Amino acid sequence: MSHSPVQTLGSILTPLVTVLVVWRGGRPERITALASLAAFLITPYAQKLGGHNWPLLGVALVDITFCALLVHLALRYDRAWLIMAAGVELATVMAHLGMILDPTLMARGYVISLWIFYFIFLAALTYSLFEPRDRPA
């Protein structure tokens, strides 16, 4: 099975960031890291649910579920990185919605936008290791 350089980079960064965040992060960071890893591992199977049709409805369902979790965490915990992560995941859901509304959009652009948003999410999650946790409300 061949992977693009972007897929390879995602396959390297995801477990690396997950391990670091689970090791050094607080409760919301750990929840997010483990949920992100689960979504990353489930996504290839979810992609097969719709066959080779565009949009990737199974992947969209995974992203919608993950977005709901991030919004919940962002409302519950005082973390700036969670707001960024939830916003990026909402943009990911909007990319799916765009493809659902107009399936004639270029599939390559759709998939690339999903990867770009994913790397921004990973950057926000990595930033969680450096954000001060005890900020006054």
PDB file of C-alpha atoms in Angstrom:
ATOM      1  CA  MET A   1       0.000   0.000   0.000  1.00  0.00           C
ATOM      2  CA  SER A   2       1.564   3.275  -1.052  1.00  0.00           C
ATOM      3  CA  HIS A   3       1.209   6.461   0.885  1.00  0.00           C
ATOM      4  CA  SER A   4       1.782  10.025  -0.182  1.00  0.00           C
ATOM      5  CA  PRO A   5       4.406  12.079   1.672  1.00  0.00           C
ATOM      6  CA  VAL A   6       1.564  13.907   3.439  1.00  0.00           C
ATOM      7  CA  GLN A   7       0.064  10.616   4.665  1.00  0.00           C
ATOM      8  CA  THR A   8       3.496   9.442   5.787  1.00  0.00           C
ATOM      9  CA  LEU A   9       4.087  12.679   7.696  1.00  0.00           C
ATOM     10  CA  GLY A  10       0.669  12.363   9.346  1.00  0.00           C
ATOM     11  CA  SER A  11       1.444   8.747  10.270  1.00  0.00           C
ATOM     12  CA  ILE A  12       4.672   9.855  11.956  1.00  0.00           C
ATOM     13  CA  LEU A  13       3.408  12.999  13.679  1.00  0.00           C
ATOM     14  CA  THR A  14       0.144  11.588  15.040  1.00  0.00           C
ATOM     15  CA  PRO A  15       1.613   8.959  17.397  1.00  0.00           C
ATOM     16  CA  LEU A  16       4.514  11.266  18.307  1.00  0.00           C
ATOM     17  CA  VAL A  17       2.230  14.147  19.315  1.00  0.00           C
ATOM     18  CA  THR A  18      -0.174  11.736  21.034  1.00  0.00           C
ATOM     19  CA  VAL A  19       2.554  10.203  23.201  1.00  0.00           C
ATOM     20  CA  LEU A  20       3.960  13.619  24.162  1.00  0.00           C
ATOM     21  CA  VAL A  21       0.553  15.052  25.027  1.00  0.00           C
ATOM     22  CA  VAL A  22      -0.586  11.988  26.982  1.00  0.00           C
ATOM     23  CA  TRP A  23       2.704  12.065  28.897  1.00  0.00           C
ATOM     24  CA  ARG A  24       2.866  15.817  29.610  1.00  0.00           C
ATOM     25  CA  GLY A  25      -0.674  17.156  29.173  1.00  0.00           C
ATOM     26  CA  GLY A  26      -3.570  17.666  31.533  1.00  0.00           C
ATOM     27  CA  ARG A  27      -6.978  16.024  31.392  1.00  0.00           C
ATOM     28  CA  PRO A  28      -8.428  17.855  28.335  1.00  0.00           C
ATOM     29  CA  GLU A  29      -5.145  17.460  26.478  1.00  0.00           C
ATOM     30  CA  ARG A  30      -5.103  13.710  27.109  1.00  0.00           C
ATOM     31  CA  ILE A  31      -8.752  13.282  26.146  1.00  0.00           C
ATOM     32  CA  THR A  32      -8.167  15.181  22.913  1.00  0.00           C
ATOM     33  CA  ALA A  33      -4.940  13.348  22.061  1.00  0.00           C
ATOM     34  CA  LEU A  34      -6.478   9.916  22.565  1.00  0.00           C
ATOM     35  CA  ALA A  35      -9.684  10.846  20.715  1.00  0.00           C
ATOM     36  CA  SER A  36      -7.580  12.245  17.873  1.00  0.00           C
ATOM     37  CA  LEU A  37      -5.553   9.043  17.686  1.00  0.00           C
ATOM     38  CA  ALA A  38      -8.756   6.987  17.665  1.00  0.00           C
ATOM     39  CA  ALA A  39     -10.203   9.154  14.870  1.00  0.00           C
ATOM     40  CA  PHE A  40      -6.943   8.854  12.914  1.00  0.00           C
ATOM     41  CA  LEU A  41      -7.023   5.060  13.202  1.00  0.00           C
ATOM     42  CA  ILE A  42     -10.758   4.758  12.445  1.00  0.00           C
ATOM     43  CA  THR A  43     -10.702   7.079   9.422  1.00  0.00           C
ATOM     44  CA  PRO A  44      -9.284   4.577   6.875  1.00  0.00           C
ATOM     45  CA  TYR A  45     -12.072   2.146   7.761  1.00  0.00           C
ATOM     46  CA  ALA A  46     -14.686   4.914   7.706  1.00  0.00           C
ATOM     47  CA  GLN A  47     -13.398   5.907   4.261  1.00  0.00           C
ATOM     48  CA  LYS A  48     -14.349   2.471   2.943  1.00  0.00           C
ATOM     49  CA  LEU A  49     -17.965   2.817   4.127  1.00  0.00           C
ATOM     50  CA  GLY A  50     -18.922   4.901   1.117  1.00  0.00           C
ATOM     51  CA  GLY A  51     -16.848   2.976  -1.380  1.00  0.00           C
ATOM     52  CA  HIS A  52     -14.962   5.212  -3.775  1.00  0.00           C
ATOM     53  CA  ASN A  53     -17.686   7.837  -3.880  1.00  0.00           C
ATOM     54  CA  TRP A  54     -17.108  11.474  -3.077  1.00  0.00           C
ATOM     55  CA  PRO A  55     -17.668  12.979  -0.579  1.00  0.00           C
ATOM     56  CA  LEU A  56     -16.232  10.693   2.050  1.00  0.00           C
ATOM     57  CA  LEU A  57     -19.334  10.388   4.217  1.00  0.00           C
ATOM     58  CA  GLY A  58     -17.778   7.952   6.703  1.00  0.00           C
ATOM     59  CA  VAL A  59     -14.845  10.300   7.235  1.00  0.00           C
ATOM     60  CA  ALA A  60     -17.255  13.213   7.597  1.00  0.00           C
ATOM     61  CA  LEU A  61     -19.084  11.335  10.356  1.00  0.00           C
ATOM     62  CA  VAL A  62     -15.814  10.741  12.220  1.00  0.00           C
ATOM     63  CA  ASP A  63     -14.934  14.437  11.885  1.00  0.00           C
ATOM     64  CA  ILE A  64     -18.386  15.602  13.012  1.00  0.00           C
ATOM     65  CA  THR A  65     -18.154  13.409  16.103  1.00  0.00           C
ATOM     66  CA  PHE A  66     -14.636  14.630  16.883  1.00  0.00           C
ATOM     67  CA  CYS A  67     -15.724  18.247  16.338  1.00  0.00           C
ATOM     68  CA  ALA A  68     -18.575  17.807  18.828  1.00  0.00           C
ATOM     69  CA  LEU A  69     -16.095  16.486  21.415  1.00  0.00           C
ATOM     70  CA  LEU A  70     -13.726  19.423  20.859  1.00  0.00           C
ATOM     71  CA  VAL A  71     -16.534  21.981  21.159  1.00  0.00           C
ATOM     72  CA  HIS A  72     -17.657  20.315  24.403  1.00  0.00           C
ATOM     73  CA  LEU A  73     -14.106  20.416  25.785  1.00  0.00           C
ATOM     74  CA  ALA A  74     -13.599  24.026  24.668  1.00  0.00           C
ATOM     75  CA  LEU A  75     -16.756  25.047  26.536  1.00  0.00           C
ATOM     76  CA  ARG A  76     -15.727  23.122  29.648  1.00  0.00           C
ATOM     77  CA  TYR A  77     -12.021  23.947  29.986  1.00  0.00           C
ATOM     78  CA  ASP A  78     -10.216  27.287  29.955  1.00  0.00           C
ATOM     79  CA  ARG A  79      -7.717  26.488  27.190  1.00  0.00           C
ATOM     80  CA  ALA A  80      -7.021  28.746  24.209  1.00  0.00           C
ATOM     81  CA  TRP A  81      -5.607  25.851  22.166  1.00  0.00           C
ATOM     82  CA  LEU A  82      -8.964  24.037  22.477  1.00  0.00           C
ATOM     83  CA  ILE A  83     -10.736  26.967  20.835  1.00  0.00           C
ATOM     84  CA  MET A  84      -8.259  26.796  17.944  1.00  0.00           C
ATOM     85  CA  ALA A  85      -8.566  23.004  17.692  1.00  0.00           C
ATOM     86  CA  ALA A  86     -12.377  23.134  17.727  1.00  0.00           C
ATOM     87  CA  GLY A  87     -12.342  25.906  15.103  1.00  0.00           C
ATOM     88  CA  VAL A  88     -10.046  23.939  12.816  1.00  0.00           C
ATOM     89  CA  GLU A  89     -12.181  20.830  13.204  1.00  0.00           C
ATOM     90  CA  LEU A  90     -15.277  22.901  12.413  1.00  0.00           C
ATOM     91  CA  ALA A  91     -13.511  24.090   9.230  1.00  0.00           C
ATOM     92  CA  THR A  92     -12.856  20.418   8.434  1.00  0.00           C
ATOM     93  CA  VAL A  93     -16.559  19.671   8.808  1.00  0.00           C
ATOM     94  CA  MET A  94     -17.309  22.632   6.519  1.00  0.00           C
ATOM     95  CA  ALA A  95     -14.967  21.150   3.879  1.00  0.00           C
ATOM     96  CA  HIS A  96     -17.030  17.962   4.028  1.00  0.00           C
ATOM     97  CA  LEU A  97     -20.225  20.002   3.764  1.00  0.00           C
ATOM     98  CA  GLY A  98     -18.855  21.825   0.722  1.00  0.00           C
ATOM     99  CA  MET A  99     -18.175  18.514  -0.991  1.00  0.00           C
ATOM    100  CA  ILE A 100     -21.612  17.188  -0.024  1.00  0.00           C
ATOM    101  CA  LEU A 101     -23.296  20.295  -1.468  1.00  0.00           C
ATOM    102  CA  ASP A 102     -21.234  20.219  -4.670  1.00  0.00           C
ATOM    103  CA  PRO A 103     -19.759  16.778  -5.445  1.00  0.00           C
ATOM    104  CA  THR A 104     -18.216  18.181  -8.634  1.00  0.00           C
ATOM    105  CA  LEU A 105     -15.525  19.912  -6.580  1.00  0.00           C
ATOM    106  CA  MET A 106     -12.061  18.541  -7.188  1.00  0.00           C
ATOM    107  CA  ALA A 107     -11.469  15.525  -4.963  1.00  0.00           C
ATOM    108  CA  ARG A 108      -7.753  16.302  -4.667  1.00  0.00           C
ATOM    109  CA  GLY A 109      -8.428  19.782  -3.276  1.00  0.00           C
ATOM    110  CA  TYR A 110     -10.961  18.325  -0.858  1.00  0.00           C
ATOM    111  CA  VAL A 111      -8.520  15.755   0.513  1.00  0.00           C
ATOM    112  CA  ILE A 112      -5.630  18.224   0.659  1.00  0.00           C
ATOM    113  CA  SER A 113      -7.769  20.682   2.627  1.00  0.00           C
ATOM    114  CA  LEU A 114      -8.583  17.912   5.112  1.00  0.00           C
ATOM    115  CA  TRP A 115      -4.866  17.215   5.589  1.00  0.00           C
ATOM    116  CA  ILE A 116      -4.002  20.908   5.967  1.00  0.00           C
ATOM    117  CA  PHE A 117      -6.649  21.308   8.650  1.00  0.00           C
ATOM    118  CA  TYR A 118      -5.368  18.151  10.359  1.00  0.00           C
ATOM    119  CA  PHE A 119      -1.815  19.501  10.552  1.00  0.00           C
ATOM    120  CA  ILE A 120      -3.107  22.787  11.989  1.00  0.00           C
ATOM    121  CA  PHE A 121      -5.012  20.731  14.578  1.00  0.00           C
ATOM    122  CA  LEU A 122      -1.812  18.831  15.449  1.00  0.00           C
ATOM    123  CA  ALA A 123      -0.009  22.165  15.861  1.00  0.00           C
ATOM    124  CA  ALA A 124      -2.728  23.379  18.257  1.00  0.00           C
ATOM    125  CA  LEU A 125      -2.516  20.132  20.210  1.00  0.00           C
ATOM    126  CA  THR A 126       1.262  20.450  20.400  1.00  0.00           C
ATOM    127  CA  TYR A 127       0.887  24.045  21.593  1.00  0.00           C
ATOM    128  CA  SER A 128      -1.218  22.689  24.473  1.00  0.00           C
ATOM    129  CA  LEU A 129       2.052  21.476  26.017  1.00  0.00           C
ATOM    130  CA  PHE A 130       3.296  25.060  26.276  1.00  0.00           C
ATOM    131  CA  GLU A 131       0.117  26.963  27.141  1.00  0.00           C
ATOM    132  CA  PRO A 132      -0.054  28.051  30.783  1.00  0.00           C
ATOM    133  CA  ARG A 133      -2.729  25.973  32.518  1.00  0.00           C
ATOM    134  CA  ASP A 134      -3.479  27.999  35.626  1.00  0.00           C
ATOM    135  CA  ARG A 135      -4.847  31.189  34.138  1.00  0.00           C
ATOM    136  CA  PRO A 136      -7.284  33.375  36.026  1.00  0.00           C
ATOM    137  CA  ALA A 137     -10.823  33.260  34.690  1.00  0.00           C
TER     138      ALA A 137
END
